[in-house]
Short mmCIF file of C-alpha atoms in Angstrom, two decimals:
data_model
loop_
_atom_site.label_atom_id
_atom_site.label_comp_id
_atom_site.label_asym_id
_atom_site.label_seq_id
_atom_site.Cartn_x
_atom_site.Cartn_y
_atom_site.Cartn_z
CA MET J 1 -2.38 -39.42 60.88
CA SER J 2 -5.92 -40.19 62.07
CA THR J 3 -8.17 -43.15 61.45
CA THR J 4 -11.34 -41.26 62.34
CA PRO J 5 -13.23 -40.39 59.11
CA ASP J 6 -14.54 -37.02 60.28
CA THR J 7 -11.26 -35.77 61.68
CA ASN J 8 -9.59 -32.88 59.82
CA ILE J 9 -5.97 -33.55 58.91
CA VAL J 10 -3.73 -30.52 59.32
CA PHE J 11 -0.29 -30.42 57.68
CA ARG J 12 2.14 -27.99 59.28
CA PRO J 13 5.38 -27.37 57.35
CA VAL J 14 8.63 -27.17 59.23
CA VAL J 15 9.67 -23.54 59.80
CA VAL J 16 13.37 -22.80 60.05
CA ARG J 17 14.06 -19.41 61.59
CA THR J 18 16.70 -17.60 59.52
CA PRO J 19 18.85 -14.92 61.15
CA ALA J 20 18.31 -11.41 59.83
CA TRP J 21 21.92 -11.00 58.69
CA ILE J 22 21.59 -14.00 56.35
CA THR J 23 18.44 -12.56 54.77
CA LEU J 24 20.07 -9.15 54.33
CA THR J 25 23.16 -10.76 52.79
CA VAL J 26 21.04 -12.65 50.27
CA TRP J 27 19.12 -9.50 49.34
CA LEU J 28 22.29 -7.45 48.93
CA TRP J 29 23.84 -10.18 46.77
CA ARG J 30 20.78 -10.26 44.52
CA LEU J 31 20.84 -6.47 44.25
CA LEU J 32 24.53 -6.51 43.27
CA VAL J 33 23.93 -9.21 40.64
CA ALA J 34 20.96 -7.25 39.22
CA VAL J 35 23.04 -4.06 38.98
CA VAL J 36 25.92 -5.85 37.26
CA LYS J 37 23.53 -7.49 34.77
CA THR J 38 21.86 -4.18 33.99
CA VAL J 39 25.17 -2.42 33.38
CA TRP J 40 26.43 -5.29 31.24
CA ARG J 41 23.32 -5.44 29.09
CA HIS J 42 22.72 -1.69 28.75
CA PRO J 43 26.11 0.04 28.97
CA VAL J 44 25.09 3.21 27.10
CA ALA J 45 22.00 3.98 29.16
CA CYS J 46 23.66 3.09 32.46
CA SER J 47 26.75 5.16 31.62
CA GLY J 48 24.58 8.16 30.83
CA LEU J 49 22.68 7.90 34.10
CA GLY J 50 25.87 7.33 36.09
CA LEU J 51 27.72 10.24 34.54
CA SER J 52 24.74 12.53 35.03
CA ALA J 53 24.41 11.66 38.71
CA GLY J 54 28.16 11.96 39.28
CA SER J 55 28.31 15.31 37.51
CA VAL J 56 25.49 16.77 39.59
CA TYR J 57 27.13 15.56 42.78
CA ALA J 58 30.65 16.78 41.91
CA LEU J 59 30.06 19.91 39.81
CA GLY J 60 26.64 21.16 40.76
CA VAL J 61 23.38 21.57 38.87
CA HIS J 62 24.30 24.56 36.66
CA THR J 63 27.61 23.15 35.45
CA SER J 64 25.98 19.75 34.88
CA ALA J 65 23.21 21.36 32.82
CA LEU J 66 25.83 23.16 30.69
CA LEU J 67 27.70 19.90 30.13
CA PHE J 68 24.44 18.15 29.27
CA ILE J 69 23.58 20.76 26.63
CA THR J 70 27.09 20.46 25.21
CA ALA J 71 26.77 16.68 25.02
CA VAL J 72 23.41 16.96 23.25
CA CYS J 73 24.89 19.35 20.69
CA ALA J 74 27.80 16.96 20.16
CA VAL J 75 25.40 14.08 19.54
CA VAL J 76 23.39 16.20 17.07
CA VAL J 77 26.55 17.09 15.16
CA TRP J 78 27.63 13.43 15.24
CA ALA J 79 24.25 12.36 13.86
CA ALA J 80 24.50 14.95 11.08
CA ILE J 81 28.03 13.94 10.04
CA GLU J 82 27.93 10.18 10.62
CA PRO J 83 24.28 9.13 10.95
CA VAL J 84 24.98 5.42 10.53
CA SER J 85 27.61 5.17 13.26
CA CYS J 86 25.60 7.45 15.56
CA SER J 87 22.54 5.24 15.21
CA ARG J 88 24.57 2.09 15.78
CA ARG J 89 26.49 3.39 18.80
CA PHE J 90 23.98 5.68 20.49
CA LYS J 91 20.45 5.82 19.08
CA TRP J 92 19.52 2.13 18.85
CA PRO J 93 21.14 1.12 22.18
CA ALA J 94 19.13 3.90 23.86
CA VAL J 95 15.93 2.76 22.11
CA ALA J 96 16.67 -0.83 23.13
CA TRP J 97 17.09 0.16 26.78
CA TRP J 98 13.84 2.13 26.75
CA ARG J 99 11.85 -0.68 25.17
CA TRP J 100 13.45 -3.22 27.51
CA MET J 101 12.29 -1.17 30.50
CA TRP J 102 8.92 0.11 29.32
CA VAL J 103 7.61 -2.64 27.00
CA TYR J 104 9.19 -5.99 27.71
CA ARG J 105 10.34 -5.89 31.32
CA ARG J 106 7.13 -4.28 32.52
CA ARG J 107 4.87 -6.80 30.75
CA TRP J 108 7.10 -9.87 30.96
CA ARG J 109 5.57 -11.64 33.96
CA GLY J 110 1.98 -11.13 32.84
CA VAL J 111 2.55 -12.18 29.22
CA MET J 112 4.49 -15.29 30.28
CA ALA J 113 1.73 -16.28 32.70
CA VAL J 114 -1.15 -15.78 30.25
CA ALA J 115 0.73 -17.45 27.37
CA GLY J 116 1.51 -20.45 29.56
CA LEU J 117 5.28 -20.21 29.15
CA GLY J 118 6.01 -19.98 32.88
CA ARG J 119 5.87 -22.80 35.42
CA SER J 120 4.62 -23.02 39.01
CA ILE J 121 6.28 -25.78 41.01
CA ARG J 122 5.40 -26.25 44.70
CA GLY J 123 4.10 -22.72 44.91
CA ARG J 124 7.18 -21.12 43.35
CA VAL J 125 6.87 -19.42 39.95
CA TYR J 126 9.63 -19.96 37.39
CA LEU J 127 9.80 -17.67 34.33
CA PRO J 128 12.05 -17.70 31.27
CA GLU J 129 14.77 -15.08 31.61
CA LEU J 130 14.61 -11.89 29.56
CA VAL J 131 18.30 -11.48 28.74
CA LYS J 132 18.72 -8.80 26.09
CA VAL J 133 16.76 -6.51 23.79
CA SER J 134 18.35 -5.09 20.64
CA CYS J 135 16.70 -2.73 18.17
CA ASP J 136 17.23 -1.50 14.67
CA ARG J 137 15.18 0.52 12.23
CA TRP J 138 12.74 -2.29 11.51
CA ALA J 139 12.32 -4.60 14.51
CA ASP J 140 13.02 -5.52 18.13
CA ARG J 141 15.00 -8.68 18.80
CA VAL J 142 14.51 -10.17 22.25
CA ARG J 143 16.94 -12.82 23.49
CA VAL J 144 15.46 -15.22 26.03
CA ARG J 145 16.95 -18.06 28.08
CA LEU J 146 14.52 -20.97 28.29
CA LEU J 147 13.61 -22.86 31.39
CA LYS J 148 15.41 -26.14 31.86
CA GLY J 149 13.53 -28.77 29.92
CA GLN J 150 11.50 -26.26 27.89
CA ASP J 151 11.18 -26.72 24.14
CA ALA J 152 11.36 -23.98 21.52
CA GLU J 153 8.38 -25.51 19.72
CA GLU J 154 6.26 -24.46 22.69
CA TRP J 155 7.29 -20.86 22.04
CA ALA J 156 6.57 -21.23 18.33
CA ALA J 157 3.03 -22.36 19.15
CA ARG J 158 2.58 -19.22 21.32
CA SER J 159 3.91 -16.73 18.76
CA GLY J 160 0.48 -15.11 18.38
CA ASN J 161 0.15 -14.68 22.16
CA LEU J 162 3.57 -13.05 22.32
CA ALA J 163 2.84 -10.67 19.44
CA HIS J 164 -0.40 -9.42 20.97
CA GLY J 165 1.06 -9.35 24.46
CA PHE J 166 3.88 -7.00 23.48
CA GLY J 167 1.86 -4.94 20.98
CA ALA J 168 3.53 -6.18 17.80
CA VAL J 169 2.05 -7.21 14.47
CA SER J 170 3.79 -10.58 14.46
CA CYS J 171 6.45 -12.60 16.24
CA ARG J 172 8.98 -14.96 14.73
CA ILE J 173 10.93 -17.53 16.67
CA GLU J 174 14.56 -18.50 16.04
CA VAL J 175 16.84 -20.84 17.98
CA PRO J 176 20.40 -19.37 17.99
CA LYS J 177 21.68 -22.16 20.24
CA PRO J 178 20.25 -24.84 22.55
CA GLY J 179 18.40 -23.42 25.52
CA TRP J 180 17.88 -19.99 23.93
CA VAL J 181 15.28 -18.39 21.65
CA LEU J 182 15.39 -15.13 19.72
CA LEU J 183 12.04 -13.35 19.36
CA THR J 184 11.72 -10.89 16.48
CA PHE J 185 8.96 -8.27 16.78
CA PRO J 186 8.69 -6.07 13.65
CA ARG J 187 7.95 -2.40 14.36
CA ARG J 188 7.92 -1.18 10.77
CA ASP J 189 7.14 -2.95 7.52
CA ALA J 190 9.94 -2.34 5.04
CA LEU J 191 7.97 -4.27 2.42
CA ALA J 192 4.82 -2.17 2.50
CA GLN J 193 5.77 -0.19 -0.60
CA VAL J 194 6.06 -1.64 -4.07
CA ILE J 195 9.64 -2.15 -5.25
CA ASN J 196 9.19 -0.69 -8.68
CA ASP J 197 12.57 -1.00 -10.33
CA LEU J 198 14.69 -3.93 -11.43
CA PRO J 199 18.24 -4.26 -10.13
CA TYR J 200 20.54 -3.89 -13.10
CA THR J 201 24.31 -4.13 -12.99
CA GLY J 202 26.89 -4.91 -15.58
CA ARG J 203 28.38 -7.69 -13.45
CA PRO J 204 27.52 -11.22 -14.60
CA VAL J 205 26.31 -13.10 -11.53
CA VAL J 206 24.99 -16.66 -11.40
CA ASP J 207 25.47 -17.70 -7.77
CA ALA J 208 23.05 -15.43 -5.90
CA VAL J 209 20.99 -12.86 -7.79
CA HIS J 210 19.53 -9.69 -6.31
CA ILE J 211 15.77 -9.72 -6.82
CA GLY J 212 14.26 -7.76 -3.93
CA LEU J 213 14.35 -6.69 -0.29
CA ARG J 214 14.30 -8.49 3.02
CA GLU J 215 12.04 -7.43 5.87
CA ASP J 216 14.95 -5.75 7.64
CA GLY J 217 15.52 -3.46 4.64
CA LEU J 218 18.61 -5.28 3.35
CA PRO J 219 18.89 -6.54 -0.24
CA PHE J 220 17.73 -10.11 -0.79
CA TYR J 221 19.87 -12.40 -2.91
CA LEU J 222 18.25 -15.59 -4.16
CA LYS J 223 20.68 -18.46 -4.53
CA LEU J 224 20.40 -20.29 -7.85
CA HIS J 225 23.71 -22.00 -8.53
CA GLY J 226 23.85 -25.30 -6.69
CA THR J 227 20.18 -25.51 -5.71
CA HIS J 228 16.59 -25.69 -6.99
CA VAL J 229 13.80 -23.24 -6.17
CA LEU J 230 10.07 -23.88 -5.75
CA ILE J 231 7.73 -20.86 -5.81
CA ALA J 232 4.18 -21.48 -4.56
CA GLY J 233 1.41 -18.92 -4.44
CA ALA J 234 -2.25 -18.34 -5.20
CA THR J 235 -3.49 -16.49 -8.25
CA GLY J 236 -2.29 -12.88 -8.19
CA SER J 237 0.30 -13.48 -5.47
CA GLY J 238 3.23 -12.34 -7.62
CA LYS J 239 4.83 -15.51 -8.95
CA GLY J 240 5.45 -13.75 -12.25
CA SER J 241 7.40 -10.98 -10.53
CA TRP J 242 9.72 -13.55 -8.97
CA GLU J 243 10.27 -15.27 -12.31
CA TRP J 244 10.93 -12.06 -14.25
CA ALA J 245 13.13 -10.66 -11.50
CA ILE J 246 15.29 -13.78 -11.81
CA VAL J 247 15.40 -13.42 -15.59
CA GLY J 248 16.36 -9.75 -15.32
CA ALA J 249 19.08 -10.40 -12.75
CA LEU J 250 20.62 -13.09 -14.97
CA ARG J 251 20.74 -10.92 -18.11
CA PRO J 252 24.40 -9.80 -17.68
CA ALA J 253 25.50 -13.43 -17.27
CA VAL J 254 23.43 -14.49 -20.28
CA ARG J 255 25.04 -11.78 -22.45
CA GLU J 256 28.47 -12.96 -21.31
CA GLY J 257 27.56 -16.49 -22.40
CA ILE J 258 28.06 -18.07 -18.97
CA ALA J 259 24.35 -18.57 -18.27
CA GLN J 260 21.21 -19.66 -20.11
CA VAL J 261 17.54 -19.51 -19.18
CA TRP J 262 15.24 -22.16 -20.62
CA GLY J 263 11.54 -21.28 -20.36
CA LEU J 264 8.61 -23.70 -20.11
CA ASP J 265 5.30 -21.86 -20.41
CA PRO J 266 2.36 -24.31 -20.54
CA LYS J 267 -0.32 -21.60 -20.29
CA ARG J 268 1.49 -19.44 -22.93
CA MET J 269 0.55 -16.19 -21.17
CA GLU J 270 3.48 -15.43 -18.85
CA LEU J 271 6.92 -16.25 -20.23
CA SER J 272 5.88 -15.76 -23.85
CA TYR J 273 5.68 -12.00 -23.24
CA GLY J 274 9.48 -11.94 -23.15
CA ARG J 275 10.21 -14.96 -25.28
CA ALA J 276 13.34 -13.37 -26.77
CA LEU J 277 14.99 -13.43 -23.32
CA PHE J 278 15.09 -17.24 -23.19
CA SER J 279 17.79 -19.36 -24.78
CA ARG J 280 15.23 -22.11 -25.37
CA TYR J 281 11.45 -21.95 -25.07
CA ALA J 282 8.62 -24.49 -24.99
CA ALA J 283 4.86 -24.07 -24.67
CA THR J 284 2.90 -27.22 -25.58
CA PRO J 285 3.09 -30.27 -23.28
CA VAL J 286 5.04 -32.24 -25.89
CA GLU J 287 7.55 -29.41 -26.35
CA CYS J 288 7.92 -29.05 -22.59
CA ALA J 289 8.65 -32.76 -22.17
CA GLU J 290 11.23 -32.63 -24.97
CA LEU J 291 12.91 -29.56 -23.49
CA LEU J 292 13.15 -31.18 -20.05
CA GLU J 293 14.62 -34.33 -21.62
CA ALA J 294 17.14 -32.14 -23.47
CA ALA J 295 18.15 -30.63 -20.13
CA VAL J 296 18.58 -34.15 -18.73
CA ALA J 297 20.75 -35.09 -21.71
CA THR J 298 22.93 -32.01 -21.16
CA MET J 299 23.21 -32.86 -17.48
CA GLN J 300 24.21 -36.45 -18.21
CA GLU J 301 26.82 -35.36 -20.75
CA ARG J 302 28.41 -33.03 -18.22
CA ALA J 303 28.31 -35.68 -15.52
CA ASP J 304 30.20 -38.07 -17.82
CA ARG J 305 32.91 -35.45 -18.41
CA TYR J 306 33.14 -34.40 -14.75
CA ALA J 307 33.27 -37.95 -13.35
CA GLY J 308 36.55 -38.44 -11.51
CA VAL J 309 37.76 -34.97 -12.51
CA ARG J 310 35.75 -32.44 -10.52
CA ARG J 311 32.86 -32.27 -8.08
CA ASP J 312 31.55 -28.74 -8.60
CA HIS J 313 30.40 -26.75 -11.61
CA GLU J 314 31.97 -23.47 -12.67
CA ALA J 315 30.00 -21.34 -15.11
CA THR J 316 31.95 -20.87 -18.35
CA MET J 317 31.09 -20.25 -21.99
CA ASP J 318 31.67 -23.94 -22.72
CA ASP J 319 29.54 -25.11 -19.76
CA PRO J 320 27.09 -22.30 -19.01
CA PHE J 321 24.88 -22.31 -15.94
CA ILE J 322 21.38 -23.41 -17.04
CA VAL J 323 18.20 -22.27 -15.30
CA VAL J 324 15.17 -24.32 -16.32
CA MET J 325 12.19 -22.09 -15.47
CA VAL J 326 8.86 -23.91 -15.38
CA ASP J 327 5.73 -21.78 -15.04
CA GLU J 328 2.62 -23.60 -13.71
CA ILE J 329 4.44 -26.87 -13.21
CA ALA J 330 1.25 -28.44 -11.80
CA PHE J 331 -0.27 -28.53 -15.28
CA LEU J 332 2.60 -30.66 -16.57
CA THR J 333 2.77 -32.99 -13.55
CA ALA J 334 -0.92 -33.50 -12.76
CA TYR J 335 -3.36 -32.04 -15.28
CA VAL J 336 -2.05 -32.99 -18.72
CA PRO J 337 -4.53 -35.53 -20.18
CA ASP J 338 -1.82 -37.67 -21.75
CA LYS J 339 -0.37 -39.99 -19.08
CA GLN J 340 2.75 -40.69 -21.12
CA ILE J 341 3.63 -36.99 -21.25
CA ARG J 342 3.06 -36.68 -17.50
CA ALA J 343 5.35 -39.66 -16.91
CA ARG J 344 8.05 -38.17 -19.15
CA VAL J 345 7.83 -34.81 -17.41
CA MET J 346 7.97 -36.34 -13.92
CA ALA J 347 10.91 -38.56 -14.82
CA ALA J 348 12.86 -35.63 -16.28
CA LEU J 349 12.08 -33.32 -13.35
CA ALA J 350 13.02 -35.98 -10.79
CA THR J 351 16.31 -36.56 -12.59
CA LEU J 352 17.14 -32.85 -12.80
CA THR J 353 16.26 -32.09 -9.17
CA THR J 354 18.28 -35.03 -7.84
CA GLN J 355 21.37 -34.80 -10.06
CA GLY J 356 21.46 -31.36 -11.69
CA ARG J 357 22.88 -29.24 -8.86
CA SER J 358 26.49 -30.38 -9.12
CA VAL J 359 26.70 -29.95 -12.91
CA GLY J 360 25.18 -26.47 -13.15
CA VAL J 361 21.51 -27.11 -13.88
CA CYS J 362 18.92 -25.34 -11.70
CA VAL J 363 15.15 -25.85 -11.81
CA VAL J 364 12.92 -22.90 -10.85
CA ALA J 365 9.30 -24.05 -10.70
CA ALA J 366 6.13 -22.10 -9.92
CA LEU J 367 2.74 -23.52 -9.00
CA GLN J 368 -0.52 -22.62 -7.26
CA ASP J 369 -1.46 -25.89 -5.53
CA PRO J 370 1.34 -27.33 -3.35
CA ARG J 371 -0.34 -30.64 -2.51
CA LYS J 372 1.63 -33.87 -2.84
CA ASP J 373 -0.72 -35.36 -5.41
CA VAL J 374 -0.05 -32.32 -7.62
CA LEU J 375 3.75 -32.22 -7.20
CA SER J 376 5.09 -35.32 -5.49
CA ILE J 377 8.73 -34.18 -5.74
CA ARG J 378 8.39 -30.87 -3.91
CA ASN J 379 10.82 -32.08 -1.22
CA LEU J 380 13.52 -32.26 -3.89
CA PHE J 381 13.58 -28.45 -4.02
CA PRO J 382 15.98 -27.30 -1.27
CA ASP J 383 14.92 -23.64 -1.42
CA ARG J 384 11.22 -22.79 -1.34
CA VAL J 385 9.17 -19.61 -1.51
CA ALA J 386 5.65 -19.32 -0.11
CA LEU J 387 3.77 -16.32 -1.50
CA ARG J 388 0.16 -15.61 -0.55
CA LEU J 389 -1.62 -18.94 -0.01
CA ASP J 390 -5.29 -19.73 0.46
CA GLU J 391 -5.06 -22.03 3.49
CA ALA J 392 -2.93 -22.12 6.60
CA GLU J 393 -2.10 -25.81 6.05
CA GLN J 394 -0.48 -25.00 2.72
CA VAL J 395 2.26 -23.00 4.45
CA ASP J 396 3.72 -26.12 6.06
CA MET J 397 3.25 -28.01 2.78
CA VAL J 398 5.58 -25.56 1.05
CA LEU J 399 8.05 -24.53 3.76
CA GLY J 400 8.04 -27.64 5.95
CA ASP J 401 6.43 -28.65 9.22
CA GLY J 402 6.25 -25.92 11.83
CA ALA J 403 7.08 -23.07 9.46
CA ARG J 404 3.83 -21.25 10.13
CA ASP J 405 4.27 -21.55 13.89
CA ARG J 406 7.69 -19.91 13.50
CA GLY J 407 6.08 -16.86 11.92
CA ALA J 408 5.63 -17.67 8.19
CA LEU J 409 2.05 -16.36 7.92
CA ALA J 410 1.78 -16.70 4.14
CA ASP J 411 -1.98 -17.24 4.37
CA GLN J 412 -2.38 -13.77 5.94
CA ILE J 413 -0.57 -11.76 3.25
CA PRO J 414 -3.03 -8.99 2.29
CA ARG J 415 -4.77 -8.77 -1.06
CA ASP J 416 -6.74 -5.88 -2.56
CA PRO J 417 -8.80 -6.76 -5.67
CA ARG J 418 -8.81 -3.07 -6.66
CA ASP J 419 -5.00 -2.83 -6.59
CA PRO J 420 -3.19 -6.02 -7.70
CA SER J 421 0.16 -4.66 -6.50
CA VAL J 422 -0.89 -4.83 -2.82
CA GLY J 423 0.91 -7.83 -1.35
CA ALA J 424 2.14 -8.98 -4.75
CA GLY J 425 5.60 -10.50 -4.55
CA VAL J 426 5.63 -10.68 -0.74
CA GLY J 427 6.51 -14.11 0.55
CA TYR J 428 8.45 -16.21 3.00
CA VAL J 429 11.65 -17.93 1.88
CA ARG J 430 13.15 -21.00 3.47
CA VAL J 431 16.63 -21.79 2.26
CA GLU J 432 18.52 -25.02 2.64
CA GLY J 433 20.04 -25.46 6.09
CA ALA J 434 18.03 -22.63 7.70
CA PRO J 435 14.73 -23.77 9.24
CA THR J 436 13.55 -20.22 10.03
CA PRO J 437 11.79 -18.54 7.07
CA ILE J 438 12.59 -14.94 6.17
CA ARG J 439 10.06 -12.45 4.80
CA VAL J 440 10.96 -11.02 1.39
CA ARG J 441 9.43 -8.91 -1.36
CA ALA J 442 10.52 -9.29 -4.97
CA MET J 443 10.53 -6.55 -7.57
CA TYR J 444 7.14 -5.73 -9.05
CA VAL J 445 7.86 -6.36 -12.73
CA ARG J 446 5.54 -4.50 -15.09
CA ASP J 447 4.85 -5.23 -18.73
CA PHE J 448 6.90 -2.17 -19.59
CA ASP J 449 9.89 -3.60 -17.71
CA ILE J 450 9.72 -6.84 -19.70
CA ARG J 451 9.45 -4.91 -22.97
CA ARG J 452 12.43 -2.82 -21.97
CA MET J 453 14.51 -5.94 -21.33
CA VAL J 454 13.49 -7.36 -24.72
CA LEU J 455 14.46 -4.13 -26.49
CA ARG J 456 17.81 -4.08 -24.71
CA GLU J 457 18.38 -7.67 -25.77
CA ALA J 458 17.63 -6.67 -29.35
CA GLY J 459 20.08 -3.76 -29.10
CA VAL J 460 17.42 -1.06 -29.51
CA LEU J 461 18.06 0.40 -26.03
CA SER J 462 21.42 0.92 -24.35
CA HIS J 463 22.27 -0.61 -20.99
CA PRO J 464 22.33 2.16 -18.38
CA SER J 465 24.67 1.99 -15.44
CA ARG J 466 22.82 1.48 -12.16
CA ASP J 467 23.71 0.36 -8.73
CA ASP J 468 22.04 -2.74 -7.32
CA THR J 469 19.90 -0.85 -4.80
CA PRO J 470 16.22 -1.02 -5.80
CA ARG J 471 14.19 2.15 -5.76
CA LEU J 472 10.89 2.10 -3.93
CA ALA J 473 7.72 3.26 -5.60
CA SER J 474 6.76 6.80 -4.62
CA ASP J 475 4.11 9.34 -5.47
CA ASP J 476 5.88 10.31 -8.69
CA THR J 477 5.91 6.71 -10.00
CA PRO J 478 4.24 6.72 -13.45
CA ASP J 479 0.94 4.97 -13.85
CA LEU J 480 1.20 1.34 -14.97
CA ARG J 481 -1.20 1.90 -17.84
CA THR J 482 1.01 4.76 -19.08
CA ASP J 483 4.05 2.45 -18.81
CA ARG J 484 2.32 -0.17 -20.92
CA ARG J 485 1.37 2.37 -23.59
CA GLU J 486 4.93 3.68 -23.70
CA GLY J 487 6.24 0.13 -23.95
CA ASP J 488 3.87 -0.66 -26.81
CA ARG J 489 4.92 2.50 -28.67
CA ALA J 490 8.57 1.57 -28.17
#
């Protein structure tokens, strides 16, 4: 301490001289811990390296090379006979180890520093821990342990930095448990091709219907029974494909008499094309209001019978599951000139979305503008779908706050004016109880497909037996204009 203004103050930290054996012990302990962690996280790769080194030491180079060739042949035969188990046990663990070493471990410190996810305290740098990398056919999943006191929202805000830093198209953030995040980096887009065939099975299903594919290549089942679904998307985003895929998936249940689909089509250009597929249909604003009030009356009648007897609905022929499908709901709730009709529609929709789940009434609504002044009851829809949207702010309007930061980039879904099928039906789905959206593509339903369903309903066509795995469009897919002409001739 000096009181002279021009005197330089020099701070000298206390230096404690550490014996060499203590330093060596600490280094050896860290090396042992690192080896144990590496073996634990990557058993396949480490076992291969260990066995190779041991074989060369014990048997020699020539014998080891012969054993190596034999092992490679065995793996090739395994992959030919059981490709799924070989990929799960050998291929993807090896790919995960390689990407952990070459992509993530090598770039981890730099990406964390540039993205601002590390911390420097008193000259010491603290980084989140890269714990595990797992791979499959579609994506890399990186498990990370957060720093103490770090929030997952900070990682969600840096998802773009992480995607570019590790050379991925996008990055989605999930929180498997407190203090951990799971980063998903897609390597291949399973939704790039058009899904050009409807799933058709003879099994009547009302709980969760198969309407498309998830980003990881697995079938996507949209829950209907016990919930309500809101589908939001700009013009040409594929809302019609979602609606018709739902109608097609419910056809077996409708034929069995345990389900009904009521259609409300204010613009009279979408649902009217397959009007015969709906148990009840309405087009004008007055008819739509009356049909919604009829659904409320059915709901109230069931609630009176169920009161004190049961709490859940079971689809039967006496009490079928009812799906009220409303196309362009914004017209009925905001743009109808008659205020009384708007009030009737809003009252009926609010009643159905708050009380219809437990008695077997589901509302599926589609709209273009997700603003509150257009649909003030959007929060009453537990499950929501965001197709291609015009603005980034609309993503959070549909899927909830923070959905876009967690990877739901619905405003960046591509669109090609020359080919309407590009990006059509691709969207992000947020289901009740799961804050992380999943990327999904619904079937691309053509006019010919709708005509085919109508003809089957009329008994003109038979019902072929198919599995529920959708076929992807390929080079031999017939032209859509040809399909329409064939449908018109039929």
